[in-house]
Short mmCIF file of C-alpha atoms and ligand atoms in Angstrom, two decimals:
data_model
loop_
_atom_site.label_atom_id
_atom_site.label_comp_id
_atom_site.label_asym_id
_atom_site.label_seq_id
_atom_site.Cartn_x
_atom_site.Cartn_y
_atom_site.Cartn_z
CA UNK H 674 18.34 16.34 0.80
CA UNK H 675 21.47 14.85 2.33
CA UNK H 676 22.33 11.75 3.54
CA UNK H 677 23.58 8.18 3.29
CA UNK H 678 21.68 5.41 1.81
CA UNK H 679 20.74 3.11 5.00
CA UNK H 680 22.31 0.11 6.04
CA UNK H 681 20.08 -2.89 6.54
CA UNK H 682 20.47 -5.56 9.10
CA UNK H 683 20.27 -9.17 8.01
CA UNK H 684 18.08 -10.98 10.14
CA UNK H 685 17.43 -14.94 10.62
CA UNK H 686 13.98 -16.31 9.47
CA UNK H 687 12.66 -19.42 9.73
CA UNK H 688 12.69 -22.09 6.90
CA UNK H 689 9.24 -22.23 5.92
CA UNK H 690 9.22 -18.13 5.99
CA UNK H 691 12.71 -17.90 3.77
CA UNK H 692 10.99 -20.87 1.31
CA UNK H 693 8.02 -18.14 1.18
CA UNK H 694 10.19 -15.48 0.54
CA UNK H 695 12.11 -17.40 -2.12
CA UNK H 696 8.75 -18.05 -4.01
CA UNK H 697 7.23 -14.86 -3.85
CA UNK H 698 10.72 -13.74 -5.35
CA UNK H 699 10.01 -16.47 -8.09
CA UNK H 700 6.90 -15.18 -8.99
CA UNK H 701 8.37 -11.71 -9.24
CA UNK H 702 10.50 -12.36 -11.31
CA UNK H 703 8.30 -14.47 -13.65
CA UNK H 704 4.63 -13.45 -13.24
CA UNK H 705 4.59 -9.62 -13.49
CA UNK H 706 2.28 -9.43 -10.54
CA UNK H 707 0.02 -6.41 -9.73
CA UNK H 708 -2.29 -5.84 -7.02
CA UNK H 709 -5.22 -3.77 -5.86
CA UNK H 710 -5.79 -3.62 -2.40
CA UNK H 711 -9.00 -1.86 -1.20
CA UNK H 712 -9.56 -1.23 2.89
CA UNK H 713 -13.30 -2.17 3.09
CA UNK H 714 -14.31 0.52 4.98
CA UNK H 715 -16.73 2.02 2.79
CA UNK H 716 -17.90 1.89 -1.26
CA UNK H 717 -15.44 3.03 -4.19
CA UNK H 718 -15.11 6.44 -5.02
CA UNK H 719 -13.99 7.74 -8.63
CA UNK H 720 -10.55 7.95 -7.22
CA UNK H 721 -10.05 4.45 -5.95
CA UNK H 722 -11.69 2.94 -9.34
CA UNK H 723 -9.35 4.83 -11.40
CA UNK H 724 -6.29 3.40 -9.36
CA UNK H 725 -7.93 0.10 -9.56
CA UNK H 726 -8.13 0.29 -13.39
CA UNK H 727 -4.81 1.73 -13.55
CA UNK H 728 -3.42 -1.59 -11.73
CA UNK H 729 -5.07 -3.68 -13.93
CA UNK H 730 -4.10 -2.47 -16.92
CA UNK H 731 -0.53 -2.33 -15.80
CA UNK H 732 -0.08 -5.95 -15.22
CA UNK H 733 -2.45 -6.85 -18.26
CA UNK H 734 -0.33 -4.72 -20.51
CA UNK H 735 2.45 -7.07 -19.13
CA UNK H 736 0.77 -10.30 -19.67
CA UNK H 737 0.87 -10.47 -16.24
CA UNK H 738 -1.39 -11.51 -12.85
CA UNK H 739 -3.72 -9.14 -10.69
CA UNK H 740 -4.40 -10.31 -7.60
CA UNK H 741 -7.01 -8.54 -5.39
CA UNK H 742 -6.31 -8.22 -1.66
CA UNK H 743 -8.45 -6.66 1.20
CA UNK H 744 -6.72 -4.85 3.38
CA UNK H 745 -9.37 -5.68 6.83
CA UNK H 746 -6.98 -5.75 9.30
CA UNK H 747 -7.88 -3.09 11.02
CA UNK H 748 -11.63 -4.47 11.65
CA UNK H 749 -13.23 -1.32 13.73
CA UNK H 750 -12.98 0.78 10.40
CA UNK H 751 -14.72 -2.04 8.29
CA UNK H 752 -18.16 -1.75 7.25
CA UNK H 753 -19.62 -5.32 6.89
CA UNK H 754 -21.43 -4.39 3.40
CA UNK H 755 -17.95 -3.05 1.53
CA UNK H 756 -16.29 -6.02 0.47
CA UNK H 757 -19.05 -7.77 -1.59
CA UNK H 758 -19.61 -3.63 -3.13
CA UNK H 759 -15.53 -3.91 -3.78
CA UNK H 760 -16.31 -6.94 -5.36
CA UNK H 761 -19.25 -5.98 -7.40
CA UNK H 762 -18.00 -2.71 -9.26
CA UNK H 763 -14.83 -4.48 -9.64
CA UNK H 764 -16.91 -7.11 -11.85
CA UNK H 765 -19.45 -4.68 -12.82
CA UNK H 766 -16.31 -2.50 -14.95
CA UNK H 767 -14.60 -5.85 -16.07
CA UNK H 768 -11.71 -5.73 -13.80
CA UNK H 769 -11.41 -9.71 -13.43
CA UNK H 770 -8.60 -10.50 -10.91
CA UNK H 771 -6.45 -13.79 -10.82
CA UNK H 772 -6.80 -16.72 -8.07
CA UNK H 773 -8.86 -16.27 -4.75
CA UNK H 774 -9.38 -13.05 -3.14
CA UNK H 775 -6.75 -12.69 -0.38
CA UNK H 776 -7.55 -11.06 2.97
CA UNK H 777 -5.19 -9.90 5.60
CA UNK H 778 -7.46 -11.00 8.09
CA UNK H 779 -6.60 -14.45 7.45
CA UNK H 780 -2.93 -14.16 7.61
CA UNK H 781 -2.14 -12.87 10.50
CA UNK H 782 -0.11 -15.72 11.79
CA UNK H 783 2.32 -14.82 8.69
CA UNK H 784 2.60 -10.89 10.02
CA UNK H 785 3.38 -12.74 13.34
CA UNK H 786 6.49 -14.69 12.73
CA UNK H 787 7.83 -12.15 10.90
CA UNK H 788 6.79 -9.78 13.86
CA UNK H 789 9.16 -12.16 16.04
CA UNK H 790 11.56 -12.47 13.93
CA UNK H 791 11.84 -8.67 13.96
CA UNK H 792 11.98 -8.31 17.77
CA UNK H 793 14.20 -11.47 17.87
CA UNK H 794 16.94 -9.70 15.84
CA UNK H 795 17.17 -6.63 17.96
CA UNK H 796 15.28 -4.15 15.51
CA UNK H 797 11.67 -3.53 17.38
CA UNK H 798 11.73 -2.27 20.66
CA UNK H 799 8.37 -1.60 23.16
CA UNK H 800 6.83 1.11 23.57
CA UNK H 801 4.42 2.88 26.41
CA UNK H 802 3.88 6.42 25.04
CA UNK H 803 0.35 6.78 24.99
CA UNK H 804 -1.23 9.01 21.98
CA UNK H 805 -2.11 11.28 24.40
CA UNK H 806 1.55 12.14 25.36
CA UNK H 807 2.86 12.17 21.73
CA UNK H 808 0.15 14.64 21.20
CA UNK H 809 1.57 16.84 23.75
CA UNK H 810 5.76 16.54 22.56
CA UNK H 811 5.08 16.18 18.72
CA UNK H 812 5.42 19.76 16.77
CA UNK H 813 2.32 20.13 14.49
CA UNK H 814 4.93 19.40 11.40
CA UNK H 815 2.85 17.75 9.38
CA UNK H 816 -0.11 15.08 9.79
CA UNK H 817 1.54 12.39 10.83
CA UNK H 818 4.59 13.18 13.01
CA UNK H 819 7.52 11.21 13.49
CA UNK H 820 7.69 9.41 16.66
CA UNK H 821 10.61 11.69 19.24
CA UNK H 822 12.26 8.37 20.46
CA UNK H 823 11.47 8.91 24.19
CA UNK H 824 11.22 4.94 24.61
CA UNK H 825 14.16 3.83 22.33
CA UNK H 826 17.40 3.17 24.08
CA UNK H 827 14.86 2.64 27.27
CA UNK H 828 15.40 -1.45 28.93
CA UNK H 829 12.55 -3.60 27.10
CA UNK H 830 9.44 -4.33 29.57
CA UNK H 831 7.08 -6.54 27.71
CA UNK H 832 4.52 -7.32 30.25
CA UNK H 833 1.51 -5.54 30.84
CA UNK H 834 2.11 -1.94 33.22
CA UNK H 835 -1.23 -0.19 34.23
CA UNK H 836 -3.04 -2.67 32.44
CA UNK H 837 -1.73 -2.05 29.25
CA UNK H 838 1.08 -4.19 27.00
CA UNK H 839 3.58 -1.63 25.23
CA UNK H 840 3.36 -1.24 21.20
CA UNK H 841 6.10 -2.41 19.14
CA UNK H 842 8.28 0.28 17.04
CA UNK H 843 10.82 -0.61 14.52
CA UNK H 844 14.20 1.21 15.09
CA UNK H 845 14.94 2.95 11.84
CA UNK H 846 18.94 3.70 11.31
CA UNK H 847 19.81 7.19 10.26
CA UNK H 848 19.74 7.24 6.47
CA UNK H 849 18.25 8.07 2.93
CA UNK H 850 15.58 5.02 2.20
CA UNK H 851 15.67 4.64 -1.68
CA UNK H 852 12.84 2.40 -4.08
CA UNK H 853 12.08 2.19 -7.56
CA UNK H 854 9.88 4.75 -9.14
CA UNK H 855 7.87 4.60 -12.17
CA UNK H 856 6.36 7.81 -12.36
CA UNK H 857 8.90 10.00 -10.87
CA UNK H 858 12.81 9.53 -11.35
CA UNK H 859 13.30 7.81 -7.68
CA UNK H 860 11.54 7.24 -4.18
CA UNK H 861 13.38 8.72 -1.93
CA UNK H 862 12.37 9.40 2.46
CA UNK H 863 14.70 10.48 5.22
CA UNK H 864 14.20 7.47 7.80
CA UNK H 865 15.08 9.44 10.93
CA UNK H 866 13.33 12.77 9.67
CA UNK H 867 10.30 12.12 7.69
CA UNK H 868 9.43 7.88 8.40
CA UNK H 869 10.96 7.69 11.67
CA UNK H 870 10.27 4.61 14.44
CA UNK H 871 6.43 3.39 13.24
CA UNK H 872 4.72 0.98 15.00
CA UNK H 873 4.25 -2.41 13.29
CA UNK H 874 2.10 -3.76 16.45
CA UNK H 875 -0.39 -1.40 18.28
CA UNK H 876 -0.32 -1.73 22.10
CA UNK H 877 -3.40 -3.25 21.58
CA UNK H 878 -2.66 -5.94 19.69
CA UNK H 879 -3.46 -4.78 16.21
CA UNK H 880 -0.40 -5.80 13.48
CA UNK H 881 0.04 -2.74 11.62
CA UNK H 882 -0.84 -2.76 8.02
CA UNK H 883 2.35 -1.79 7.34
CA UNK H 884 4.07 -4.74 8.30
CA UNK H 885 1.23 -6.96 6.89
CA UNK H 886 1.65 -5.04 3.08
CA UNK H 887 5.77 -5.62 3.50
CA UNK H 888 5.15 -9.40 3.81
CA UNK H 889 2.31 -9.09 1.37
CA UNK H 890 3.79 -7.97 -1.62
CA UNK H 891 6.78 -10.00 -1.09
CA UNK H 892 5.40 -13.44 -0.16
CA UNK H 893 2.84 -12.87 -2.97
CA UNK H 894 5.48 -11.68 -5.60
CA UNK H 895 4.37 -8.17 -6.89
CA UNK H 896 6.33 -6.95 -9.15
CA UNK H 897 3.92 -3.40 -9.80
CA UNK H 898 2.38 -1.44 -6.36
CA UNK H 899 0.00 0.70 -8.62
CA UNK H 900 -1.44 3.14 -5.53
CA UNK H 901 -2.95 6.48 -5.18
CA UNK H 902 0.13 9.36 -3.97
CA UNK H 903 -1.54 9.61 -0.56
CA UNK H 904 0.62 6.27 -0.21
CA UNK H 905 4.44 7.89 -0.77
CA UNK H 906 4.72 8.35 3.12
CA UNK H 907 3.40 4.82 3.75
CA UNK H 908 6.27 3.46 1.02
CA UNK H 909 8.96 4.39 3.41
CA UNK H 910 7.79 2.14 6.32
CA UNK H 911 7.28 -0.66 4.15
CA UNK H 912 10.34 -0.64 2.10
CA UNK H 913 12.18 -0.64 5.82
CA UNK H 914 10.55 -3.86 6.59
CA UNK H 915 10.79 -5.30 2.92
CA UNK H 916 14.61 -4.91 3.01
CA UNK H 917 15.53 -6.37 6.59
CA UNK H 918 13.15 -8.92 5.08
CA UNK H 919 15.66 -9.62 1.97
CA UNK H 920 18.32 -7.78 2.27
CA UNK H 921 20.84 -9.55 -0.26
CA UNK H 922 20.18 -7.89 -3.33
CA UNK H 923 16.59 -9.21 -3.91
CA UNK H 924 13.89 -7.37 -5.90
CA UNK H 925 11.50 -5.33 -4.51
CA UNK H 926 8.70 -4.06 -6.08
CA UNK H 927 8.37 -0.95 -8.31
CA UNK H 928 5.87 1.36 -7.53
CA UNK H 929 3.85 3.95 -9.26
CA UNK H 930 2.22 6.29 -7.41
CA UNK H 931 -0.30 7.58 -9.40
CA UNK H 932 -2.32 10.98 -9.33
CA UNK H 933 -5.30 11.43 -7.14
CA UNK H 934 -8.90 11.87 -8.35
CA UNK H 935 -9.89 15.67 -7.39
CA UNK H 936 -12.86 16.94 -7.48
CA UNK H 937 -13.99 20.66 -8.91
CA UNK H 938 -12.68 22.67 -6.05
CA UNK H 939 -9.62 20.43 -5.99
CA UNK H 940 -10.45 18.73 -2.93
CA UNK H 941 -9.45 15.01 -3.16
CA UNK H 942 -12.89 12.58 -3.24
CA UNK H 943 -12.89 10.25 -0.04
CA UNK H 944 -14.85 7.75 1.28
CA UNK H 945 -15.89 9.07 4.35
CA UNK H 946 -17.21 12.47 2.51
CA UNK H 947 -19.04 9.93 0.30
CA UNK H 948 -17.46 10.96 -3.11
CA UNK H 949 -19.21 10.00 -5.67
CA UNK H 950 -19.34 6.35 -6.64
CA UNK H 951 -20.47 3.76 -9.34
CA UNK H 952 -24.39 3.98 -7.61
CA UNK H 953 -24.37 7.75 -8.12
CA UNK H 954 -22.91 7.02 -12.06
CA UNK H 955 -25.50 4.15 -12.14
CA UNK H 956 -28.43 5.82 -10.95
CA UNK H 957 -27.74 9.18 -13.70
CA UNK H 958 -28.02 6.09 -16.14
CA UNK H 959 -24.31 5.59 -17.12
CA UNK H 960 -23.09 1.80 -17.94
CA UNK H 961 -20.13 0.20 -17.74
CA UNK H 962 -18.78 1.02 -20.79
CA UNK H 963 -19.42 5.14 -20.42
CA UNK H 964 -18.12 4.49 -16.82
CA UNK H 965 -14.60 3.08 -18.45
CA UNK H 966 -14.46 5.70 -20.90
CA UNK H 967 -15.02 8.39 -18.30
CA UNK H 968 -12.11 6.76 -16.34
CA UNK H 969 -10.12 6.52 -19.17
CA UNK H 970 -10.75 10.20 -20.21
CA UNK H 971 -9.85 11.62 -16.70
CA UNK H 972 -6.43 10.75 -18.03
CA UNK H 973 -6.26 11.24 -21.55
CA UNK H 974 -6.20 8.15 -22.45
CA UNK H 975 -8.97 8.36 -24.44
CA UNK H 976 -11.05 11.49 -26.07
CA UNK H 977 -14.07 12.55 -23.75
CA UNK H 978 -17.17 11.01 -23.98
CA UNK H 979 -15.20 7.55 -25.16
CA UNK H 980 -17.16 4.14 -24.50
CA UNK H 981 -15.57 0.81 -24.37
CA UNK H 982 -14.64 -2.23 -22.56
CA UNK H 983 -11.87 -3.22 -20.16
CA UNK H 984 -10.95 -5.72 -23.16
CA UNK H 985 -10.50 -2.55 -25.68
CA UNK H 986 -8.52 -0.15 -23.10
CA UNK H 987 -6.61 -2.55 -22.42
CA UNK H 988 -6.08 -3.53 -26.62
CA UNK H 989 -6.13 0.01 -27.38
CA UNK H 990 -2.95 0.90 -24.82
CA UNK H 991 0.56 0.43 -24.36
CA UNK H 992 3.01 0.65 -21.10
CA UNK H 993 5.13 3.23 -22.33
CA UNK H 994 2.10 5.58 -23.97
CA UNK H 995 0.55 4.79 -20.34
CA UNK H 996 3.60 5.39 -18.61
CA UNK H 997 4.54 9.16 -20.74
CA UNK H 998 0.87 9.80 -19.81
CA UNK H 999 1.37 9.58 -15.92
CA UNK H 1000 4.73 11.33 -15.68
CA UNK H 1001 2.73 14.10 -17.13
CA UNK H 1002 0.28 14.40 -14.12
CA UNK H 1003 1.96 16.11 -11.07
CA UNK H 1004 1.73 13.77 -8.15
CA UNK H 1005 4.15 15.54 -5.96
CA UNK H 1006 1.39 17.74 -4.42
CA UNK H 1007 -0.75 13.84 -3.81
CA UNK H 1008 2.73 12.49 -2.28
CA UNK H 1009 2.65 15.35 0.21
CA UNK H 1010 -0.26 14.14 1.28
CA UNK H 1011 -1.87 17.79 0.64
N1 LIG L 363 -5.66 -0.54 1.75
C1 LIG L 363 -4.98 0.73 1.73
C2 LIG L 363 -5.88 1.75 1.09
O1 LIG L 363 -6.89 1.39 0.53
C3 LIG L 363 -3.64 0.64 1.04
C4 LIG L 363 -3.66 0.31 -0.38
C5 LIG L 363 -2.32 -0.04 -1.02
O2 LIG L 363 -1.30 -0.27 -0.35
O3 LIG L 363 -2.36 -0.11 -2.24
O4 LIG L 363 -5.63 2.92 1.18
#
């Protein structure tokens, strides 16, 4: 791939958003945070518990915190039951998390000053395509394609025209987007070819969960984004945002993509198919500690058939063994969202 690394504008933020930003850097630095973030839209499947214990174990094996955040933004796609099930098998496995549970729901005045602090420095710009039209222009390249531009370069109209406000892109500058990588040697994304102008509000209303993730995992300090490979794509949107966000040389967080859960035919498991989750394992009589082992197995980190706590994995491991282990696992078929 060729290509410069992007340049980043700086942008102003107010004080009690840089103070933020300066803390979550803080606890970066000190607290080896991790994260799992679940969407409740429907009940873990294998897949999803096996990234959760990944995350865990990843900041435990650091001495560090796991936070647990709920990613309900997007409230038509929630299912009122999921986050107390979330909740449950978490417990159920022994995946204790650190401080309250956070959801995005409840920080959505955060996403919006840094949503005007975006559009006040120049770099989001409105737009009225409907889905409809993109549908029409976009070349089937792909699932999700990248936006043509047609409204970019277009004078800003921010009221309402046929009953409708516009949606809010943010202009990406030609350029290679770069992040850390613990699994693979480097993250790497064309921003004008394969990210391109995403929308960080919806027309309407909705903030996008990419911009809320950026501010998340700054403002709450993760140092580790343990996620399933479908997620590479969504990496390059969120770094953008991260780095106008602190663009002097701050950290950002590492990631490690890890390798999706497939099932015998090689399908990946998903919620909406109903893959199989911890009430399947529980009603064929499994318990916690065959449930672990079964996890734990799936990656050989453990022989088959292996029962034990959270406590023992997580005695029982190092990062580096865990680490060799993953680069072992191809994710680049996962990343391509295949
Ligand atoms: N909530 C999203 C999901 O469950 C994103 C998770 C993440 O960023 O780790 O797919």
């Amino acid at each position: 791939m060729g290509g410069s690394l992007v340049a980043v504008t700086a942008i102003t933020l107010p004080e009690h958003l840089q103070r933020l930003l300066a803390e979550g850097e803080r606890l970066r630095r000190q607290h080896h945070r991790g994260r799992y973030a679940p969407s409740p839209t429907g009940p873990l499947h294998l897949g999803n518990l096996r990234t959760a214990l990944l995350s865990w174990l990843i900041t435990r094996l650091q001495g560090g915190e796991w936070l647990l955040r709920i990613d309900d933004l997007d409230t038509p796609r929630n299912r009122p039951d999921a986050e107390a099930s979330i909740l449950n098998d978490l417990r159920w496995l022994g995946l204790d998390w650190d401080g309250p549970l956070i959801r995005q729901s409840e920080r959505r005045g955060l996403y919006a000053t840094v949503l005007s602090s975006l559009r006040g420095a120049g770099l989001l710009y409105p737009c009225r395509c409907s889905r409809r039209l993109l549908a029409d222009v976009s070349a089937p390249h792909g699932r999700s394609p990248v936006y043509p531009r047609l409204c970019r370069g277009l004078e800003p109209r921010w009221g309402p025209e046929a009953g409708r406000l516009p949606s809010w892109r943010l202009a990406m500058d030609p350029g290679l987007l770069c992040w850390q990588e613990q699994l693979v040697p480097c993250g790497v994304l064309d921003l004008e070819r394969e990210v391109g102008d995403v929308v960080l509000r919806r027309a309407d209303g909705f903030l996008a969960y990419h911009l809320a993730t950026a501010v998340d995992e700054l403002s709450l300090g993760m140092a580790d984004v343990v996620r399933g490979a479908d997620l590479w794509a969504a990496t390059g949107p969120q770094v953008a945002v991260m780095r106008h966000l602190r663009p002097h040389g701050s950290s950002l967080p590492r990631y490690w993509h890890t390798p999706l859960w497939r099932d015998g035919a090689g399908e990946r498991l998903s919620k909406r198919q109903g893959g199989t989750g911890l009430a399947d394992l529980r009603a064929r009589g499994l318990d916690a500690a065959a449930v672990l082992g079964l996890l734990a197995a799936s990656l050989d980190l453990v022989p088959p058939a292996t029962r034990l706590s959270s406590t023992e994995l997580l005695q029982e491991q190092s990062l580096p063994r865990l680490q060799a282990l993953l680069r072992q696992t191809p994710v680049a078929q996962d990343a391509a969202g295949t």
